[in-house]
Structures are given as C-alpha cells and as structure tokens.
PDB file of C-alpha atoms in Angstrom:
ATOM      1  CA  MET T 279      85.846 -29.847  40.744  1.00 47.00           C
ATOM      2  CA  PRO T 280      83.768 -33.090  40.401  1.00 49.00           C
ATOM      3  CA  ARG T 281      85.754 -36.305  40.055  1.00 53.00           C
ATOM      4  CA  LEU T 282      85.394 -37.915  36.940  1.00 53.00           C
ATOM      5  CA  SER T 283      85.385 -41.810  36.528  1.00 52.00           C
ATOM      6  CA  SER T 284      88.602 -43.219  35.281  1.00 60.00           C
ATOM      7  CA  ASN T 285      87.324 -46.673  34.766  1.00 64.00           C
ATOM      8  CA  PRO T 286      88.098 -47.671  31.164  1.00 66.00           C
ATOM      9  CA  GLY T 287      84.976 -49.647  30.566  1.00 69.00           C
ATOM     10  CA  LYS T 288      82.555 -47.045  31.898  1.00 72.00           C
ATOM     11  CA  PRO T 289      81.761 -43.721  30.428  1.00 68.00           C
ATOM     12  CA  LEU T 290      82.909 -40.458  32.101  1.00 73.00           C
ATOM     13  CA  SER T 291      80.131 -38.739  34.289  1.00 74.00           C
ATOM     14  CA  VAL T 292      79.821 -35.858  36.324  1.00 75.00           C
ATOM     15  CA  PRO T 293      77.528 -35.672  39.195  1.00 76.00           C
ATOM     16  CA  LEU T 294      74.355 -33.354  38.873  1.00 77.00           C
ATOM     17  CA  SER T 295      74.925 -30.927  41.745  1.00 79.00           C
ATOM     18  CA  SER T 296      71.950 -28.823  40.858  1.00 82.00           C
ATOM     19  CA  ALA T 297      69.481 -31.412  41.384  1.00 82.00           C
ATOM     20  CA  LEU T 298      66.662 -30.560  43.752  1.00 86.00           C
ATOM     21  CA  ARG T 299      65.939 -32.957  46.460  1.00 88.00           C
ATOM     22  CA  TYR T 300      62.180 -33.258  47.630  1.00 91.00           C
ATOM     23  CA  PRO T 301      60.759 -34.907  50.678  1.00 94.00           C
ATOM     24  CA  LYS T 302      59.354 -38.292  49.925  1.00 94.00           C
ATOM     25  CA  ALA T 303      55.596 -37.113  50.514  1.00 95.00           C
ATOM     26  CA  GLN T 304      56.249 -34.308  48.123  1.00 95.00           C
ATOM     27  CA  MET T 305      57.800 -36.515  45.279  1.00 93.00           C
ATOM     28  CA  CYS T 306      54.939 -38.739  45.464  1.00 94.00           C
ATOM     29  CA  GLU T 307      52.522 -35.715  45.124  1.00 95.00           C
ATOM     30  CA  ARG T 308      54.489 -34.440  42.201  1.00 94.00           C
ATOM     31  CA  ALA T 309      54.643 -37.568  40.453  1.00 94.00           C
ATOM     32  CA  GLU T 310      50.869 -38.086  40.849  1.00 94.00           C
ATOM     33  CA  ASP T 311      50.355 -34.494  39.346  1.00 93.00           C
ATOM     34  CA  LEU T 312      52.733 -35.023  36.452  1.00 91.00           C
ATOM     35  CA  LEU T 313      50.878 -38.593  35.722  1.00 90.00           C
ATOM     36  CA  ALA T 314      47.317 -36.818  35.730  1.00 89.00           C
ATOM     37  CA  GLN T 315      48.726 -34.015  33.534  1.00 86.00           C
ATOM     38  CA  LEU T 316      50.146 -36.811  31.190  1.00 82.00           C
ATOM     39  CA  ARG T 317      47.084 -38.608  30.919  1.00 80.00           C
ATOM     40  CA  ARG T 318      44.959 -35.488  30.142  1.00 78.00           C
ATOM     41  CA  ARG T 319      47.384 -34.713  27.122  1.00 71.00           C
ATOM     42  CA  LYS T 320      47.288 -38.176  25.912  1.00 58.00           C
ATOM     43  CA  GLN T 321      43.505 -38.357  25.927  1.00 57.00           C
ATOM     44  CA  ILE T 322      42.727 -34.940  24.482  1.00 57.00           C
ATOM     45  CA  ARG T 323      43.488 -33.756  21.134  1.00 67.00           C
ATOM     46  CA  VAL T 324      42.329 -30.079  20.334  1.00 71.00           C
ATOM     47  CA  ILE T 325      43.070 -28.648  16.913  1.00 78.00           C
ATOM     48  CA  SER T 326      42.963 -24.798  17.087  1.00 80.00           C
ATOM     49  CA  ASN T 327      42.493 -22.262  14.282  1.00 86.00           C
ATOM     50  CA  GLU T 328      44.525 -19.818  16.223  1.00 87.00           C
ATOM     51  CA  ALA T 329      47.446 -18.683  14.297  1.00 90.00           C
ATOM     52  CA  VAL T 330      50.921 -19.396  15.907  1.00 85.00           C
ATOM     53  CA  PRO T 331      53.432 -16.334  15.745  1.00 90.00           C
ATOM     54  CA  MET T 332      56.153 -17.004  13.197  1.00 87.00           C
ATOM     55  CA  ASN T 333      59.012 -16.049  15.703  1.00 88.00           C
ATOM     56  CA  MET T 334      57.512 -19.043  17.839  1.00 87.00           C
ATOM     57  CA  VAL T 335      57.836 -21.486  15.000  1.00 83.00           C
ATOM     58  CA  GLU T 336      61.452 -19.959  14.366  1.00 82.00           C
ATOM     59  CA  GLN T 337      62.464 -20.404  18.032  1.00 83.00           C
ATOM     60  CA  CYS T 338      61.468 -23.960  17.912  1.00 81.00           C
ATOM     61  CA  LEU T 339      62.531 -25.175  14.437  1.00 81.00           C
ATOM     62  CA  VAL T 340      65.706 -23.077  13.508  1.00 80.00           C
ATOM     63  CA  PRO T 341      68.181 -24.522  16.063  1.00 77.00           C
ATOM     64  CA  HIS T 342      67.323 -28.009  14.738  1.00 75.00           C
ATOM     65  CA  ILE T 343      67.668 -26.996  11.090  1.00 77.00           C
ATOM     66  CA  ARG T 344      70.879 -25.262  11.616  1.00 75.00           C
ATOM     67  CA  LYS T 345      72.198 -28.405  13.561  1.00 74.00           C
ATOM     68  CA  ARG T 346      71.157 -30.519  10.585  1.00 75.00           C
ATOM     69  CA  ALA T 347      72.632 -28.144   8.014  1.00 75.00           C
ATOM     70  CA  LEU T 348      75.932 -28.017   9.722  1.00 70.00           C
ATOM     71  CA  ALA T 349      76.081 -32.061   9.983  1.00 73.00           C
ATOM     72  CA  SER T 350      75.125 -32.326   6.352  1.00 73.00           C
ATOM     73  CA  ILE T 351      77.922 -29.919   5.479  1.00 71.00           C
ATOM     74  CA  ALA T 352      80.429 -31.587   7.942  1.00 68.00           C
ATOM     75  CA  SER T 353      79.621 -35.186   6.138  1.00 70.00           C
ATOM     76  CA  PHE T 354      81.089 -33.572   2.688  1.00 68.00           C
ATOM     77  CA  LEU T 355      84.216 -32.392   4.263  1.00 61.00           C
TER      78      LEU T 355
END
C-alpha cells in the first residue's frame, strides 16, 4: 500500500506506480515527435463534410452531460 503524506499543509498524494520510464534519448525523441505533431495540429484546420456517427458523439458528450445534470440536481438538494 502506498504511503500517503500526513503533512497537514500538503495535499494527500499517491505515487504513480504505473508510470513508464524511458531512456533519456528515447524521451527526447518522443518529445520532438509530440512537438512536431502539435505544431501540425495547430497550423492545419480541415473541415470535413464527412458525417460523424451519432454513437461517437454520444460517447464524447453523454458523460459530461450526465455529470453536469447531476451537479445541477445536487445544487437543489
């Protein structure tokens, strides 16, 4: 069981035991790849006429709608 911080001024935290460790050279390569990908995404705006399946929209939105609805209901209680 991970040890939690008991310092009253510090929030409780649990170490991330599932974190992957990469060699430094591989981390640098991955960081460069990510930066290149982010730059491409930021510079290119493509609007498609292709329809998005409704189940994909629901998978993205429904959990957030439920969360907001529950928060709204809870505020009345």
